[in-house]
mmCIF file of C-alpha atoms in Angstrom:
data_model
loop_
_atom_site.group_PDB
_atom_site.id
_atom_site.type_symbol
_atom_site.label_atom_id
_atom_site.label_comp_id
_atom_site.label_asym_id
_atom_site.label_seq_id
_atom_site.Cartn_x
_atom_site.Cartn_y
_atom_site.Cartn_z
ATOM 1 C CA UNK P 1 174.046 146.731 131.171
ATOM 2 C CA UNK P 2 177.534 147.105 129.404
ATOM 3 C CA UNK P 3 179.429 145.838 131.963
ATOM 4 C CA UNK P 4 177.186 142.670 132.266
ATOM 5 C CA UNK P 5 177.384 142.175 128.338
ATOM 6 C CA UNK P 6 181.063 142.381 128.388
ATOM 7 C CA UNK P 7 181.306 139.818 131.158
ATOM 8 C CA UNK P 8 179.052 137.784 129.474
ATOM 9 C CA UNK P 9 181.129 137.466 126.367
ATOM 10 C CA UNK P 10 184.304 137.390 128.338
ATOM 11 C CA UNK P 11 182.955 134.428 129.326
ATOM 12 C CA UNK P 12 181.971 133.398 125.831
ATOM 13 C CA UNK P 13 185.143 133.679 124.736
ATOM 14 C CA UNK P 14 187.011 132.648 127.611
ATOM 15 C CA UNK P 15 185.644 129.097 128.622
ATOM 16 C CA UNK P 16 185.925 127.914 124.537
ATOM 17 C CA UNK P 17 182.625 126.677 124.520
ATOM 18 C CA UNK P 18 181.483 128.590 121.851
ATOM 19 C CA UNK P 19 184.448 126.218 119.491
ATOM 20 C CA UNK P 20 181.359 123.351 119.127
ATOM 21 C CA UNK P 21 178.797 125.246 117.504
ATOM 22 C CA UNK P 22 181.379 127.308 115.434
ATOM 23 C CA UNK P 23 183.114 124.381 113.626
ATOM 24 C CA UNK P 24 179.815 122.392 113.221
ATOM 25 C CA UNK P 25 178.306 125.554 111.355
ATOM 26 C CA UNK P 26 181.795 125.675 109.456
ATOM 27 C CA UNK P 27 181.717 122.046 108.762
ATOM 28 C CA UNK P 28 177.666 122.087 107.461
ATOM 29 C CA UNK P 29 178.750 125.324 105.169
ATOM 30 C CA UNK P 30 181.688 122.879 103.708
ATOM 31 C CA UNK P 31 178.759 120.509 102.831
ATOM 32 C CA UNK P 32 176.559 122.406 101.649
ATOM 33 C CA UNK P 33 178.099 125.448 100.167
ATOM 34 C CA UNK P 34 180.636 124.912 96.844
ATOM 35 C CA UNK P 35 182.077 127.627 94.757
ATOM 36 C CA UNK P 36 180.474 128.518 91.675
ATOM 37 C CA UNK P 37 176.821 127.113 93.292
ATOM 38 C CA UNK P 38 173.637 129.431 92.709
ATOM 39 C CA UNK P 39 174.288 132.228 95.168
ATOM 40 C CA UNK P 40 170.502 132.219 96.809
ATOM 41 C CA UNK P 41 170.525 128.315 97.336
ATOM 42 C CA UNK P 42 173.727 128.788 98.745
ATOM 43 C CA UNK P 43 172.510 131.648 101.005
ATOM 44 C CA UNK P 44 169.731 129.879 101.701
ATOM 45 C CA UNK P 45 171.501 126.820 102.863
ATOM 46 C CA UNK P 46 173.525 128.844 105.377
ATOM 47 C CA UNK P 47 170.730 130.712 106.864
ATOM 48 C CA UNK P 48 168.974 127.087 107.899
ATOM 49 C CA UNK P 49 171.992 125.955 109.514
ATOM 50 C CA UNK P 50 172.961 128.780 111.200
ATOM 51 C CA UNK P 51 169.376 128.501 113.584
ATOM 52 C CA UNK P 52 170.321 125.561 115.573
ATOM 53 C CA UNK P 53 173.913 127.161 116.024
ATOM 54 C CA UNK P 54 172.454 130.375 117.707
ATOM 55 C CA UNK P 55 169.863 128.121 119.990
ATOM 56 C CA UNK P 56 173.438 125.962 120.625
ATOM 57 C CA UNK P 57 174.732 129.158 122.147
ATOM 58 C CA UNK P 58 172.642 130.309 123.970
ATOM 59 C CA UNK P 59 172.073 127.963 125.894
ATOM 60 C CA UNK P 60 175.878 127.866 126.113
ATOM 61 C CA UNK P 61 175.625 131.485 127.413
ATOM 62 C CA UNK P 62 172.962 130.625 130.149
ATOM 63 C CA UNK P 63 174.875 128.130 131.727
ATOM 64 C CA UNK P 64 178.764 129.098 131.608
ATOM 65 C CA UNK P 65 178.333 130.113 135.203
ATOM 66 C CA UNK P 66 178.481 128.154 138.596
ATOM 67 C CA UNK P 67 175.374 128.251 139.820
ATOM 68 C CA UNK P 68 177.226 130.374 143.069
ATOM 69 C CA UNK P 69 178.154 133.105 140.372
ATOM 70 C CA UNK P 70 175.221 133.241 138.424
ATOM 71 C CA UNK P 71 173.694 133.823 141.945
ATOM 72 C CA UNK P 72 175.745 136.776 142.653
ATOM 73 C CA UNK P 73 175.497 138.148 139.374
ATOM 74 C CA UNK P 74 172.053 138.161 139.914
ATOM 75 C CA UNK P 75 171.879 139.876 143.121
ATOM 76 C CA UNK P 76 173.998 142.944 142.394
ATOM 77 C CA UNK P 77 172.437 143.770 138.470
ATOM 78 C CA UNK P 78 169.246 141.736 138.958
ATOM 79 C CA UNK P 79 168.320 138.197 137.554
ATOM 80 C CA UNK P 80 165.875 139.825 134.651
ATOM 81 C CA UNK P 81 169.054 141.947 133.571
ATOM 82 C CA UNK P 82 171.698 138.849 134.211
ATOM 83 C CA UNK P 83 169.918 136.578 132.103
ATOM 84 C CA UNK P 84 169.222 139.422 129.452
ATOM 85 C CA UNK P 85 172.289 139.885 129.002
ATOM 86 C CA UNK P 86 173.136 135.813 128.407
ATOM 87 C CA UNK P 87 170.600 135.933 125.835
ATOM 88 C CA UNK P 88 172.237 138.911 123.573
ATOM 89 C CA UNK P 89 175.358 138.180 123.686
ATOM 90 C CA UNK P 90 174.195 134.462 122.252
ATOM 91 C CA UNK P 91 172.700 136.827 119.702
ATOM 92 C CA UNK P 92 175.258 138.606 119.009
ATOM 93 C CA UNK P 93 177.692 136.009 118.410
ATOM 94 C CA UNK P 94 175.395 133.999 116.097
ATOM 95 C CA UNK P 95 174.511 137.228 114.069
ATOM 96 C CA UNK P 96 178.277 138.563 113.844
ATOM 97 C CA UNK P 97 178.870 134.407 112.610
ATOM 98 C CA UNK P 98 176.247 134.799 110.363
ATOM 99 C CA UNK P 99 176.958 137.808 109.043
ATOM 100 C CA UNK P 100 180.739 136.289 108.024
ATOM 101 C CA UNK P 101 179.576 133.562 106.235
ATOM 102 C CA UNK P 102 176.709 135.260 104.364
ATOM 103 C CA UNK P 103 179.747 137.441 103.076
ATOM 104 C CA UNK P 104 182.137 134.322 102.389
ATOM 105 C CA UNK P 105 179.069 132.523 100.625
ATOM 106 C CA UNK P 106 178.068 135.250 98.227
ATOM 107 C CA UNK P 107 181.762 135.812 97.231
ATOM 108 C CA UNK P 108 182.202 132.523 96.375
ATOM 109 C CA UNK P 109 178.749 131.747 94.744
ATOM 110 C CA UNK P 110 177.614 132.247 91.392
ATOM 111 C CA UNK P 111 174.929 135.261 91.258
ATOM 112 C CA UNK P 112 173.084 133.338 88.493
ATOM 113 C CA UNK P 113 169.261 131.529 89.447
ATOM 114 C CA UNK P 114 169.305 128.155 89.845
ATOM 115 C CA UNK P 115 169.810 127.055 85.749
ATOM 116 C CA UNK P 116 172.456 129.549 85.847
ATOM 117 C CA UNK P 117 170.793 131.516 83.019
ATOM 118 C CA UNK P 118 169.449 134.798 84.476
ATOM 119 C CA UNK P 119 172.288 136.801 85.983
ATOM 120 C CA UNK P 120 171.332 138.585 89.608
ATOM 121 C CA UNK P 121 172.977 141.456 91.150
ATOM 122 C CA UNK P 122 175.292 139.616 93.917
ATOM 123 C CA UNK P 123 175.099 142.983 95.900
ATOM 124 C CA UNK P 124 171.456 142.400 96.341
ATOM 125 C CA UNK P 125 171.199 138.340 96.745
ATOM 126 C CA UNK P 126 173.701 139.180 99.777
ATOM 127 C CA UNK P 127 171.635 141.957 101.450
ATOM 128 C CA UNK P 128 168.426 139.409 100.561
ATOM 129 C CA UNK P 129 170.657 136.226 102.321
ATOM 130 C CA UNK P 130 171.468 138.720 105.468
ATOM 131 C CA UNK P 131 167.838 139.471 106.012
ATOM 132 C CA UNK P 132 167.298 135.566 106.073
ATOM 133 C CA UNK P 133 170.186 134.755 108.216
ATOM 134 C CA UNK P 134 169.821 137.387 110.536
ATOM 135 C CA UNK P 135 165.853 136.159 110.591
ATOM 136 C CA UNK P 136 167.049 132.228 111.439
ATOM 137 C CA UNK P 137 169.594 133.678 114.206
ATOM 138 C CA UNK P 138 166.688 135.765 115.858
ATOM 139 C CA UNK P 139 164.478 132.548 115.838
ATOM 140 C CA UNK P 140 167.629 130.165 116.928
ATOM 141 C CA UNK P 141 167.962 132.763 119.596
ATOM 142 C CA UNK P 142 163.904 132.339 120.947
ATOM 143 C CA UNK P 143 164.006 128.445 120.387
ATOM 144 C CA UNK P 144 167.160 128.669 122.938
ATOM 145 C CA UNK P 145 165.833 131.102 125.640
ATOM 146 C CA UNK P 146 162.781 128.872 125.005
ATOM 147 C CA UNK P 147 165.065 125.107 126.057
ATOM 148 C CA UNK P 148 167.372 126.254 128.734
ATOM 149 C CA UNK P 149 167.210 127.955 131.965
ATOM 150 C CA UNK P 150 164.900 128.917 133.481
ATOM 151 C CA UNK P 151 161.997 127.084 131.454
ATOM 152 C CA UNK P 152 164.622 123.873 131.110
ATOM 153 C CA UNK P 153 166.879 122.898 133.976
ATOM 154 C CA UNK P 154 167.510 119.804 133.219
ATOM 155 C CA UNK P 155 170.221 118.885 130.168
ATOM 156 C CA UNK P 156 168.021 115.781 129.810
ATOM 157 C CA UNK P 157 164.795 117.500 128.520
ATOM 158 C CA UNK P 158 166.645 120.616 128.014
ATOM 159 C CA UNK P 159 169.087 119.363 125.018
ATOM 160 C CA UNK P 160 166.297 116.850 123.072
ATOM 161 C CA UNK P 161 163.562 120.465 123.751
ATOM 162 C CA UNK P 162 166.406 122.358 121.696
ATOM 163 C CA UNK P 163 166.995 120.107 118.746
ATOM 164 C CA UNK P 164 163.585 119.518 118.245
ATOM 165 C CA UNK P 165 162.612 123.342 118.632
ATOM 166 C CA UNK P 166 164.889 124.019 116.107
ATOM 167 C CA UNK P 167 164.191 121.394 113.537
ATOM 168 C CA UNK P 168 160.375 122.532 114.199
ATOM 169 C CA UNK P 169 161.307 126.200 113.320
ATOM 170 C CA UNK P 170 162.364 125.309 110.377
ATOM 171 C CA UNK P 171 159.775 123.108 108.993
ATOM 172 C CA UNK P 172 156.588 124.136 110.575
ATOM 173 C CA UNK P 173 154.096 125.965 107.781
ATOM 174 C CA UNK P 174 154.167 129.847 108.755
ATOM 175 C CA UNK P 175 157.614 129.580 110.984
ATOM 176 C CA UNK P 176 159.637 132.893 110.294
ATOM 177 C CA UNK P 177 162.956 130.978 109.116
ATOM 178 C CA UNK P 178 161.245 128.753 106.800
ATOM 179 C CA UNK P 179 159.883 131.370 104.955
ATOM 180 C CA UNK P 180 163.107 133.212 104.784
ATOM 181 C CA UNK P 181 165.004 130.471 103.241
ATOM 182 C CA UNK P 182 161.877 129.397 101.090
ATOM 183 C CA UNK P 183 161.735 132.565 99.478
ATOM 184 C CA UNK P 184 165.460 132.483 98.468
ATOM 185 C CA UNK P 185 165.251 129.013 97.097
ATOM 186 C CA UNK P 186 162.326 130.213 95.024
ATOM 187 C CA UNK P 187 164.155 133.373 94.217
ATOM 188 C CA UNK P 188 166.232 131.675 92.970
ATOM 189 C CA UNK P 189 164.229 129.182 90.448
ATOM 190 C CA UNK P 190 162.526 132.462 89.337
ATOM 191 C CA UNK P 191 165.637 134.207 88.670
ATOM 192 C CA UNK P 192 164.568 137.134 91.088
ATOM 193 C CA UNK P 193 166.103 138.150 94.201
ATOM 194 C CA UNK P 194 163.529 138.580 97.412
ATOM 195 C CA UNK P 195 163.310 140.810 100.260
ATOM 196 C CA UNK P 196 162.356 138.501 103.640
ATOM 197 C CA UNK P 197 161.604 141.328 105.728
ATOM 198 C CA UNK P 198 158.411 140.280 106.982
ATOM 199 C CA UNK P 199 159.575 136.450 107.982
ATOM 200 C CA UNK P 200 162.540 139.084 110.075
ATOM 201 C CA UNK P 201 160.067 141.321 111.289
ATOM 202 C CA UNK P 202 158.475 138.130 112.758
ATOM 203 C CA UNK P 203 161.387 136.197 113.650
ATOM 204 C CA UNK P 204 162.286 139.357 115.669
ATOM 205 C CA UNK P 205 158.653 139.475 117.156
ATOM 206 C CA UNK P 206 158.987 135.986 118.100
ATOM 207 C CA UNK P 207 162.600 136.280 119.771
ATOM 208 C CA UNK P 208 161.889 139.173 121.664
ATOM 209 C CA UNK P 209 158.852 137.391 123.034
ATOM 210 C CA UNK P 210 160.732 134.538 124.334
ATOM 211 C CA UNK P 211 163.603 136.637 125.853
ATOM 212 C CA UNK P 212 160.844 138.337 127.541
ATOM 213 C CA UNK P 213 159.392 135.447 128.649
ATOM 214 C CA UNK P 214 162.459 133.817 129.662
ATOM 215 C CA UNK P 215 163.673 136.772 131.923
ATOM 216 C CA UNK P 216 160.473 137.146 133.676
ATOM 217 C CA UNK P 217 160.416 133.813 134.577
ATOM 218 C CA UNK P 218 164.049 133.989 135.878
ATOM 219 C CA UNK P 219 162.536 136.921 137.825
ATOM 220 C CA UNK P 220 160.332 135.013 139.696
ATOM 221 C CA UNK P 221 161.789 131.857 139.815
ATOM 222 C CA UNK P 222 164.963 134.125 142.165
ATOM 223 C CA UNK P 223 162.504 135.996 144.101
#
């Protein structure tokens, strides 16, 4: 499995594909994000936009191969394990992206609530915006396994399934990422700084469900 995952983000890094995604999260973070802002509205802001980023990539990751090498790939590891291994490095990138900014944003924010009159501890607004950013990549992750290959061939109905998965995931009453970035925005008009580990501990439910999914499928659909 280590060989596969270092292939797979060879080829990540390799074809440049990833450069979309990357500078359209930097760009929405310039947007959104201004020194001296509230640091949990600011956190919360780049958890939301870091979901459709991580669905971006992986279906980047499931289709940087020909079709003739994916093929290969597949027979000598096994298309379950091939595709598995598509799907984590997507993770991976889109956590180790999050991960940056959540550190960049916090630095730069003010750890004050929302009126800037209750002062918050900027150590724990940043571990509070991790657990919401790593819960938005997890679910960015299943909306993507969810709108690509195998389930989604087609760009056609493939790309439109994505951006509407994602936009879904975080709007939908009881979604995983909304709650996440909810509870910071609140957090932050209470002037207290949340824990989201149950909208993680269900984003993570959710992705691994899908990756399941998805590999099985690619299973059967190669057999």
């Amino acid at each position: 499995m280590t060989a596969l995952l270092r292939y797979q983000a060879a080829l990540l890094l390799r074809s440049q594909r990833a450069l979309p995604p990357v500078i359209l999260y930097a760009a929405v973070l310039a947007i959104g994000v201004q020194s001296g802002q509230p640091v949990l509205d600011s956190l919360g802001w780049t958890a939301a936009a870091l979901l459709p980023v991580a669905a971006w990539l992986v279906r980047i990751c499931a289709t940087n191969e020909p079709s003739a090498a994916r093929s290969c790939v597949g027979a000598a590891a096994g298309p379950e394990r091939a595709h598995l291994a598509c799907v984590t490095v997507a993770l991976a990138a889109a956590g180790a992206l999050g991960v940056v900014a959540t550190v960049f944003v916090t630095f730069i924010s003010d750890a004050t609530s929302a009126d800037h009159q209750i002062r918050l501890s900027a150590v724990q607004a940043g571990a509070a915006g991790l657990l919401a950013t790593l819960a938005c990549a997890l679910l960015g992750t299943a909306v993507g396994a969810l709108t690509t290959r195998p389930l989604l061939r087609s760009p056609g109905r493939a790309v439109p399934a994505l951006l509407l998965g994602a936009l879904l995931a975080l709007v939908v009453t009881g979604s995983p990422a909304r709650a996440a970035v909810s509870a910071l925005v609140t957090g932050s008009q209470e002037g207290t700084v949340p824990v989201p580990v149950l909208p993680l501990a269900g984003a993570a439910l959710l992705a691994a469900a899908a990756i399941a999914a998805a590999c099985a499928l690619t299973t059967r659909r190669s057999s």
